[in-house]
PDB file of C-alpha atoms in Angstrom:
ATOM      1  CA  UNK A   1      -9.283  14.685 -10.901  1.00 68.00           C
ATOM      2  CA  UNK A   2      -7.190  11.821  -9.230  1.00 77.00           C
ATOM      3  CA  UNK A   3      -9.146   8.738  -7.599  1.00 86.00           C
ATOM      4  CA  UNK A   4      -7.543   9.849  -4.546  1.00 91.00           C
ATOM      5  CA  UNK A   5      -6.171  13.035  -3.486  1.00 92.00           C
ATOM      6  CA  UNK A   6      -4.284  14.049  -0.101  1.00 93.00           C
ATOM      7  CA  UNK A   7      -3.470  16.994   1.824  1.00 86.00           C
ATOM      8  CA  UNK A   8      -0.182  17.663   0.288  1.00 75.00           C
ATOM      9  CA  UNK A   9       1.838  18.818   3.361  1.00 86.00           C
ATOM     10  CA  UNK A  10       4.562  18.318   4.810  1.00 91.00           C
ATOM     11  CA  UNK A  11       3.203  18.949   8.081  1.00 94.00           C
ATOM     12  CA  UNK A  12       5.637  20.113  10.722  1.00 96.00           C
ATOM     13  CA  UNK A  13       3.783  20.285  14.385  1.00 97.00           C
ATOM     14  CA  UNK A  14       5.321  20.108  17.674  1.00 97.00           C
ATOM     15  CA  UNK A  15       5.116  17.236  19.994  1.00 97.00           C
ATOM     16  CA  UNK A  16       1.791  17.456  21.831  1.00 97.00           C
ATOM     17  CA  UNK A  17       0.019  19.136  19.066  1.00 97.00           C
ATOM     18  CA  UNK A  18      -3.285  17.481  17.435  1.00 97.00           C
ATOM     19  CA  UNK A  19      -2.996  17.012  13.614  1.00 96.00           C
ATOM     20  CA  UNK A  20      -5.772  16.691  11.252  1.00 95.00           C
ATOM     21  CA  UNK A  21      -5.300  14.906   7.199  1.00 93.00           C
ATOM     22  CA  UNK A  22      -7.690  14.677   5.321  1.00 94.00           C
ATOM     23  CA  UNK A  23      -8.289  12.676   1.982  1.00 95.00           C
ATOM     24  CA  UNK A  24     -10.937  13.216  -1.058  1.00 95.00           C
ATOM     25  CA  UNK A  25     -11.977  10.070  -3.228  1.00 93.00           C
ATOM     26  CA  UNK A  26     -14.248  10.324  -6.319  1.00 90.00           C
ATOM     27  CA  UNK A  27     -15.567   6.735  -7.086  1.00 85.00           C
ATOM     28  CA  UNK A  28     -19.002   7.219  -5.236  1.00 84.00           C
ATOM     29  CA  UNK A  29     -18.902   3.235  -4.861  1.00 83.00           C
ATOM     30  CA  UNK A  30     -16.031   2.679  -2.986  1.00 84.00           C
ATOM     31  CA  UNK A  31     -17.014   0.488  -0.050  1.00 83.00           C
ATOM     32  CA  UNK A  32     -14.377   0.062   2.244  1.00 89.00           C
ATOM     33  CA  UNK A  33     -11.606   2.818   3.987  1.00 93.00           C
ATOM     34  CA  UNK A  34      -8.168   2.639   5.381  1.00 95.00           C
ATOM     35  CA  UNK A  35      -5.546   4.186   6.879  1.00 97.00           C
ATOM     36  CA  UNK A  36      -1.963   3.394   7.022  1.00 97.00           C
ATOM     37  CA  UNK A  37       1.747   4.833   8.160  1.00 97.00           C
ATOM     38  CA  UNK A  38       4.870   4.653   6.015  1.00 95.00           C
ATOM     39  CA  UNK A  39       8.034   5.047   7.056  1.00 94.00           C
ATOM     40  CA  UNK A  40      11.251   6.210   5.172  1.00 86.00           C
ATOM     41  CA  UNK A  41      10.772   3.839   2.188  1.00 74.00           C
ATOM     42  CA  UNK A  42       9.561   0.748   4.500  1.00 92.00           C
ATOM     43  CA  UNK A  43       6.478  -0.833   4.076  1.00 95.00           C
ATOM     44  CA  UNK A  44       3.153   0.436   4.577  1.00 96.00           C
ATOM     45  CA  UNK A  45       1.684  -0.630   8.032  1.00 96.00           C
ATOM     46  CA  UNK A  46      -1.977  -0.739   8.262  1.00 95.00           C
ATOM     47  CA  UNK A  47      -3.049   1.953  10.797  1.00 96.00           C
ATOM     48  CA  UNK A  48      -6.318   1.953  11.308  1.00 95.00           C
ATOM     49  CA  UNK A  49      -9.637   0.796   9.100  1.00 92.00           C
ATOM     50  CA  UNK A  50     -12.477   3.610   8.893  1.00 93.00           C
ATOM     51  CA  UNK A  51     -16.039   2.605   9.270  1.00 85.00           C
ATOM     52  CA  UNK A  52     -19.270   4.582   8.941  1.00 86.00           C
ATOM     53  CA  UNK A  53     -19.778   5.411  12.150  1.00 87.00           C
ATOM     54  CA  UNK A  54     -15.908   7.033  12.669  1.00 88.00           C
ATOM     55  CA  UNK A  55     -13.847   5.027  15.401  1.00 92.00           C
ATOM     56  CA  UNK A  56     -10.930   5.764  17.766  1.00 94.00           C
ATOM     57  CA  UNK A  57      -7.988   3.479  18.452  1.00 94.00           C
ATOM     58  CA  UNK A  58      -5.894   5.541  21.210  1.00 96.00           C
ATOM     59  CA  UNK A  59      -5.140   8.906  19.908  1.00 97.00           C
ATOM     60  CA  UNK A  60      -6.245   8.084  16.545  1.00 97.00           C
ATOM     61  CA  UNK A  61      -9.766   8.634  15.082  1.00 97.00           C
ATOM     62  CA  UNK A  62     -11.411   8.484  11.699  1.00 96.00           C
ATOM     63  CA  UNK A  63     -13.627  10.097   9.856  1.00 96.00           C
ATOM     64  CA  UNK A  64     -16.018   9.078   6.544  1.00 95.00           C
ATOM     65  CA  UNK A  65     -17.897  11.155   5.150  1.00 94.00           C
ATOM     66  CA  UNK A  66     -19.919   9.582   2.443  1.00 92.00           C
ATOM     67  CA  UNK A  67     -21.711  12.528   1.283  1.00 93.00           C
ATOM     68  CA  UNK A  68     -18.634  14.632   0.876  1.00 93.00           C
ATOM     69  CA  UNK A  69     -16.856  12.044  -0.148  1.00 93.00           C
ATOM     70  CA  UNK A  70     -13.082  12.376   1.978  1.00 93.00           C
ATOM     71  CA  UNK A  71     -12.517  10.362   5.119  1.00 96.00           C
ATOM     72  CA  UNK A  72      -9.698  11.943   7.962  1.00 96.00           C
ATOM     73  CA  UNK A  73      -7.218  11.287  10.401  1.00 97.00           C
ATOM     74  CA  UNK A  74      -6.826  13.184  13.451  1.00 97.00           C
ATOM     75  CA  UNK A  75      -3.852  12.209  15.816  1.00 97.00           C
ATOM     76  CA  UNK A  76      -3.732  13.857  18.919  1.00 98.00           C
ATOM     77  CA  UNK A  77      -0.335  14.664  21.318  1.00 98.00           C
ATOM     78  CA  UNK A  78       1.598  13.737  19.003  1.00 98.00           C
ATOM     79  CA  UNK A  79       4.560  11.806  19.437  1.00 97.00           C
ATOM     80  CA  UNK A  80       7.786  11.952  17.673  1.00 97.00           C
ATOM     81  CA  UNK A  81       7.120   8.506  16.451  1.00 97.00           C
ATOM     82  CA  UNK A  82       4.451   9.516  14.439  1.00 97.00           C
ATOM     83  CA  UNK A  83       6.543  11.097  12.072  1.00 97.00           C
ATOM     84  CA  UNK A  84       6.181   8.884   8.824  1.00 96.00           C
ATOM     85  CA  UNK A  85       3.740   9.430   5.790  1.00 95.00           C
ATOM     86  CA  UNK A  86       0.272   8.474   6.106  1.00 96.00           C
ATOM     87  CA  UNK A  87      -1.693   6.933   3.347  1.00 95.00           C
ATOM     88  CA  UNK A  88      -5.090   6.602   2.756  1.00 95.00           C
ATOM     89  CA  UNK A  89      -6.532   3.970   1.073  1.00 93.00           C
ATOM     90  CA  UNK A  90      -9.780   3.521  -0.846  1.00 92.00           C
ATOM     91  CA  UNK A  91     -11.643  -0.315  -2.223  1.00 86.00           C
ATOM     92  CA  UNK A  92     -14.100  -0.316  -4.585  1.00 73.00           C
ATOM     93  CA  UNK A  93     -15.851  -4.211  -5.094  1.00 61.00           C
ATOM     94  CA  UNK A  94     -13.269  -5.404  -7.233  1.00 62.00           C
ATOM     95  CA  UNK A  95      -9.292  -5.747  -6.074  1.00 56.00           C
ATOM     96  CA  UNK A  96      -8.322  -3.344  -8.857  1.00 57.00           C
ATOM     97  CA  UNK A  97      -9.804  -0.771  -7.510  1.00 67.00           C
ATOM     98  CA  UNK A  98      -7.637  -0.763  -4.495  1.00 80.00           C
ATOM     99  CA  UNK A  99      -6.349   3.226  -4.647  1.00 87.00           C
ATOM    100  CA  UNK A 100      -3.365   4.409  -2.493  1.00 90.00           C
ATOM    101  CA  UNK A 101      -2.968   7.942  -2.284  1.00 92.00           C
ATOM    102  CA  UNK A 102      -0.024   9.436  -2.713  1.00 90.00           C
ATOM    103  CA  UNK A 103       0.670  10.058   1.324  1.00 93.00           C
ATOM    104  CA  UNK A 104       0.686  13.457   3.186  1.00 94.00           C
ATOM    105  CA  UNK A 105       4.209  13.813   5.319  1.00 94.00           C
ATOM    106  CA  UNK A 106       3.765  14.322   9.153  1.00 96.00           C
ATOM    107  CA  UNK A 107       7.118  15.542  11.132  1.00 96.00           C
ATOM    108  CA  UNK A 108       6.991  16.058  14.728  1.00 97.00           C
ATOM    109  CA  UNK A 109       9.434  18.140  16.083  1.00 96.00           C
ATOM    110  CA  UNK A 110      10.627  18.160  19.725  1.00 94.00           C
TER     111      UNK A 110
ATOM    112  CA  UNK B   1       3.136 -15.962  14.095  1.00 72.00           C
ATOM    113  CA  UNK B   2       1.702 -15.947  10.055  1.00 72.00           C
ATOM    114  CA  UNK B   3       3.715 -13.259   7.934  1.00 92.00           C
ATOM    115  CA  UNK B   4       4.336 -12.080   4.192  1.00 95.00           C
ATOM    116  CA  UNK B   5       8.226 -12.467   2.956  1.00 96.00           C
ATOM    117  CA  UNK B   6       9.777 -10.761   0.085  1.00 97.00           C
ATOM    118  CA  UNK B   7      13.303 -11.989  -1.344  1.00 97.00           C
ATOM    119  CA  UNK B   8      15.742 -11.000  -2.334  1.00 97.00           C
ATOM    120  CA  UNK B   9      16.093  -7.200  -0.357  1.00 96.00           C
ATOM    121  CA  UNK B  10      18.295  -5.653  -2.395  1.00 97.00           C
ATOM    122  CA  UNK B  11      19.140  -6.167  -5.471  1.00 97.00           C
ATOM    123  CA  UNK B  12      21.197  -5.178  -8.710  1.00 97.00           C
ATOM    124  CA  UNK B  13      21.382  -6.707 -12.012  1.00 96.00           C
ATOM    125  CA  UNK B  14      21.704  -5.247 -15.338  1.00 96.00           C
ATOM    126  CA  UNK B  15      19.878  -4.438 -18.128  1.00 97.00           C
ATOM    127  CA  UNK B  16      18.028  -6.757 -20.187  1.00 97.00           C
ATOM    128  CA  UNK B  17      18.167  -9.520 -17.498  1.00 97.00           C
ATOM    129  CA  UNK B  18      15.677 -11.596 -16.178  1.00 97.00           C
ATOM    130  CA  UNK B  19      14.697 -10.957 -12.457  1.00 97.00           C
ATOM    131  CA  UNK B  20      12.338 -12.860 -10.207  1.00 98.00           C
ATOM    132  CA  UNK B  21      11.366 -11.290  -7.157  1.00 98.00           C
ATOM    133  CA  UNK B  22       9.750 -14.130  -4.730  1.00 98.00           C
ATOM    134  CA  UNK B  23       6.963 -13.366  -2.278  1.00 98.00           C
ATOM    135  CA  UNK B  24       5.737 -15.554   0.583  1.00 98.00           C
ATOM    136  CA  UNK B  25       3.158 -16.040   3.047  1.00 97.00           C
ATOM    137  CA  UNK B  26       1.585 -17.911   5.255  1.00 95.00           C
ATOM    138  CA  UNK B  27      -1.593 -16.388   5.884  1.00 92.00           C
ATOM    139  CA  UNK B  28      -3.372 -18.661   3.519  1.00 93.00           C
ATOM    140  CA  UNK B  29      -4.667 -15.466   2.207  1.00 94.00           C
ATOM    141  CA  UNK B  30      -6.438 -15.913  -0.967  1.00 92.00           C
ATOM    142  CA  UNK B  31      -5.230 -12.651  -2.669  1.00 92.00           C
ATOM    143  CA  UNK B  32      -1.538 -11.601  -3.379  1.00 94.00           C
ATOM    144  CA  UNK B  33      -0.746  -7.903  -5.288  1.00 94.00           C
ATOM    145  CA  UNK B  34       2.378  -6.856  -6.701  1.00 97.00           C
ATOM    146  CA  UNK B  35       3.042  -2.493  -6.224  1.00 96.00           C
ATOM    147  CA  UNK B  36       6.170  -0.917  -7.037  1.00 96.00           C
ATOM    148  CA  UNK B  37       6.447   2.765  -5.270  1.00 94.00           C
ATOM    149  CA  UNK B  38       8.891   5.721  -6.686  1.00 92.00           C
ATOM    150  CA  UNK B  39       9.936   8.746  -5.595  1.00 83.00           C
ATOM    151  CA  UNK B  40       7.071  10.848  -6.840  1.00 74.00           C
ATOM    152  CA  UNK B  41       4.415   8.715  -7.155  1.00 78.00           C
ATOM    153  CA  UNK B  42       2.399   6.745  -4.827  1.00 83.00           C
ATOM    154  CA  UNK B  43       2.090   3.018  -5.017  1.00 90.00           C
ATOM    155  CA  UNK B  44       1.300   1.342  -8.320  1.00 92.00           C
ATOM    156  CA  UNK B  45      -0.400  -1.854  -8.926  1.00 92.00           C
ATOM    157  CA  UNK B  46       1.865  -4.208 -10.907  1.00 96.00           C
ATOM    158  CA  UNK B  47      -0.251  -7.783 -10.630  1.00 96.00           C
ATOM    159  CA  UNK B  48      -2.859  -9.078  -8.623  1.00 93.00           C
ATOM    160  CA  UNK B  49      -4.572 -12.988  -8.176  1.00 94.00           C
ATOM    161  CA  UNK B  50      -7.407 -13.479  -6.428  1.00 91.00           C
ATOM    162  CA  UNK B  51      -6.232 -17.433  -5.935  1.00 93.00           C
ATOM    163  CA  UNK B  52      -4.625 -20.331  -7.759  1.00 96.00           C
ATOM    164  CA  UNK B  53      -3.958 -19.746 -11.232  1.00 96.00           C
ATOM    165  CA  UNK B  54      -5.573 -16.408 -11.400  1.00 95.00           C
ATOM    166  CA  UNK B  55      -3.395 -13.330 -12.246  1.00 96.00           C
ATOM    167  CA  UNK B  56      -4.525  -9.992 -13.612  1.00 93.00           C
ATOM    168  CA  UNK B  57      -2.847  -6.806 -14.958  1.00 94.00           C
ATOM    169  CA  UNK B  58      -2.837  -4.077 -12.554  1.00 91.00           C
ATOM    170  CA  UNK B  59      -1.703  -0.453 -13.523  1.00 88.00           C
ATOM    171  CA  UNK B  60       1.548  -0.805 -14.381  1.00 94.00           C
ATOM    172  CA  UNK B  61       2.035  -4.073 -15.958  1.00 96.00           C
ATOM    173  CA  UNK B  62       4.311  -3.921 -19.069  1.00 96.00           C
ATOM    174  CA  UNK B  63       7.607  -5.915 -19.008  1.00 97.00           C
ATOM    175  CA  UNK B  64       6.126  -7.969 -15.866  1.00 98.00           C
ATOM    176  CA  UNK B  65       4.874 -11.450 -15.107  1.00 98.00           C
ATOM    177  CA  UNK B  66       3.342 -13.648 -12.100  1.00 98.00           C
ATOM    178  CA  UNK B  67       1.811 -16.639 -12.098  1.00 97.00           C
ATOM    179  CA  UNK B  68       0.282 -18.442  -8.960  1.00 97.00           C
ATOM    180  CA  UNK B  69       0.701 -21.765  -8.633  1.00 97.00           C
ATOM    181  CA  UNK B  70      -0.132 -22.237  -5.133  1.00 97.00           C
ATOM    182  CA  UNK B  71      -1.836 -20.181  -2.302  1.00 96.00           C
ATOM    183  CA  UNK B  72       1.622 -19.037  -0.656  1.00 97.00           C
ATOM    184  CA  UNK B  73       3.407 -17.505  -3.669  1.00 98.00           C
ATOM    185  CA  UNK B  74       3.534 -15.158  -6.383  1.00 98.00           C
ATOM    186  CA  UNK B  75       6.473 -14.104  -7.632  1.00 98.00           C
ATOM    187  CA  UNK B  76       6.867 -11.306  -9.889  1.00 98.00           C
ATOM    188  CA  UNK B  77       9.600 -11.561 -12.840  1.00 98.00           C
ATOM    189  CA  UNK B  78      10.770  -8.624 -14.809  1.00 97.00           C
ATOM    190  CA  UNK B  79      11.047 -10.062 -18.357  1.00 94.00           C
ATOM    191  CA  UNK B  80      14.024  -8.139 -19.938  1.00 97.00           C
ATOM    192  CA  UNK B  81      15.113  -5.405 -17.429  1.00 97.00           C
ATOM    193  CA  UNK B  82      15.083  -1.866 -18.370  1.00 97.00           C
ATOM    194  CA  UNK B  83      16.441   0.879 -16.191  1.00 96.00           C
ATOM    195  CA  UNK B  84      13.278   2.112 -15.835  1.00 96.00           C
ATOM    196  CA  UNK B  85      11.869  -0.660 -13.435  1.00 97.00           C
ATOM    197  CA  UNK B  86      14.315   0.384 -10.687  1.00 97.00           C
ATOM    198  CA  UNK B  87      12.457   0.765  -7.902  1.00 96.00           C
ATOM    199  CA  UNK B  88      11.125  -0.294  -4.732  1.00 96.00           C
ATOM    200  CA  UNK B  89       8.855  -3.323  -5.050  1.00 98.00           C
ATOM    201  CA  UNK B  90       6.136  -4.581  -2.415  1.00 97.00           C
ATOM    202  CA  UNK B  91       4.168  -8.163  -2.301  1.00 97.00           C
ATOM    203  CA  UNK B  92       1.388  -7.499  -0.364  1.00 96.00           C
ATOM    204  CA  UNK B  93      -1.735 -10.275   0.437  1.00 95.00           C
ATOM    205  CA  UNK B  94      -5.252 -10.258   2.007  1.00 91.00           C
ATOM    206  CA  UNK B  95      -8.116 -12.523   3.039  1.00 88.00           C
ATOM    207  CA  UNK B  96     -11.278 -12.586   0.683  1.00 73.00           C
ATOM    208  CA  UNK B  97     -13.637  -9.858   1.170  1.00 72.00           C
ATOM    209  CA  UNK B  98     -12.870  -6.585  -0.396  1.00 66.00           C
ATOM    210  CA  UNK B  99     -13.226  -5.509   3.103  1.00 74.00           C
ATOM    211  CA  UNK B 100      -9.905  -6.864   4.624  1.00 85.00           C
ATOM    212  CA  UNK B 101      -7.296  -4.509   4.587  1.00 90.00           C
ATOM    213  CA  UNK B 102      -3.556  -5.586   2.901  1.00 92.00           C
ATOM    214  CA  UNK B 103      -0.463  -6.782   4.473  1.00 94.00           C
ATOM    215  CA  UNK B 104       2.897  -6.034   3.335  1.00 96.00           C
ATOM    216  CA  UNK B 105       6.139  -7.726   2.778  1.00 97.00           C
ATOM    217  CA  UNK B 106       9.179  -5.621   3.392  1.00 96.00           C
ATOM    218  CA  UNK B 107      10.072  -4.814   0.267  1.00 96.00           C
ATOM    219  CA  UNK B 108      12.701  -5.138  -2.490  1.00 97.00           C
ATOM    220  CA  UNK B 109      14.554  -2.379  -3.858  1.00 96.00           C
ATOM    221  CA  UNK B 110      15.825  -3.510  -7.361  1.00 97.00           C
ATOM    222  CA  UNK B 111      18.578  -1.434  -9.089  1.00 97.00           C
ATOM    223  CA  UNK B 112      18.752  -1.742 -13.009  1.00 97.00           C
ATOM    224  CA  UNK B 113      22.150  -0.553 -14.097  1.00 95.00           C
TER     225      UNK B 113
END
């Protein structure tokens, strides 16, 4: 099983629609969450960080679930400019146990 | 406004070169990570230092070096190019605390011919 796993999309939703990714991590002692956006070979942009409790910037919210071990992303009304890969991002204590997953692909379509 | 600067952009050299790829910033963070990302795979850890004259191996190591000899910079250097390390390379640095999330250069996409 990988460290990190990601819905594997694409995901193709129309402008408006709500969006939900979710991501599965098996190191029970990872201590700190992350989400960020990719686009078309740029650099990853930090999107939001996930805490406990779940928080909301905007449209954005995440998710951890401890117990279950996965942590989501739900955008809602999307916007065209939210098409871009989305990467979730796992920390254990030490720095080499920083895990990217391998991105899920959103497209919004007009 | 601080930032995290990756030189040069492109590049393409030939095999069995020596390449240094130079990464800069000036958020006094205290760690810097090397990642190269290919089609197919997500992004690998190359090298990481947690400060001045610390480096460690990260994932994907072989046929790279860095060394840290101040806070702002650690450039990565591809001992004897292979075709294999073409790719798209990222620098990326954060504060302390395992907590604090990591901030990317732009990257530098490196062609091996």
């Amino acid at each position: 099983r990988k460290e990190v796993e990601q819905d594997p999309g694409p995901f193709n939703v129309p402008e408006g629609a709500t969006v939900a990714f979710n991501c599965t991590y098996s190191n029970s002692a990872s201590q700190s969450f992350f989400w960020y956006r990719q686009d078309c070979r740029k650099e990853p942009k930090l999107l939001m960080s996930v805490y406990s409790s779940g928080n909301e910037d905007g449209r954005f919210t995440a998710q951890l679930n401890r117990a279950s071990q996965y942590i989501s992303l739900l955008i809602r009304d999307s916007k065209l400019s939210d098409s871009a890969t989305y990467l979730c991002v796992v920390n254990s204590a030490s720095y080499d146990k920083v895990i990217f997953g391998p991105g899920t692909s959103l497209s919004v379509i007009p | 406004d601080a930032e995290i600067t990756q030189s040069p952009r492109h590049k393409i050299t030939e095999t069995g070169r020596q390449v240094t790829l130079a990464c800069h910033q000036t958020w006094n963070h205290n760690n810097m990570f090397w990642y190269r990302q290919d089609l197919g795979h997500g992004l690998r850890l190359i090298h990481y230092s947690y400060g001045v004259q610390d480096t460690n191996k990260g994932e994907v190591s072989d046929g790279y070096s860095v060394s840290r000899s101040n806070t702002e910079d650690l450039p990565l250097t591809l001992e004897s190019a292979a075709s294999s390390q073409t790719s798209v390379y990222f620098c990326a640095s954060s504060a302390g605390h395992p907590n604090q999330p990591q901030h990317f250069g732009d990257g530098t996409r490196l062609s091996i011919l």
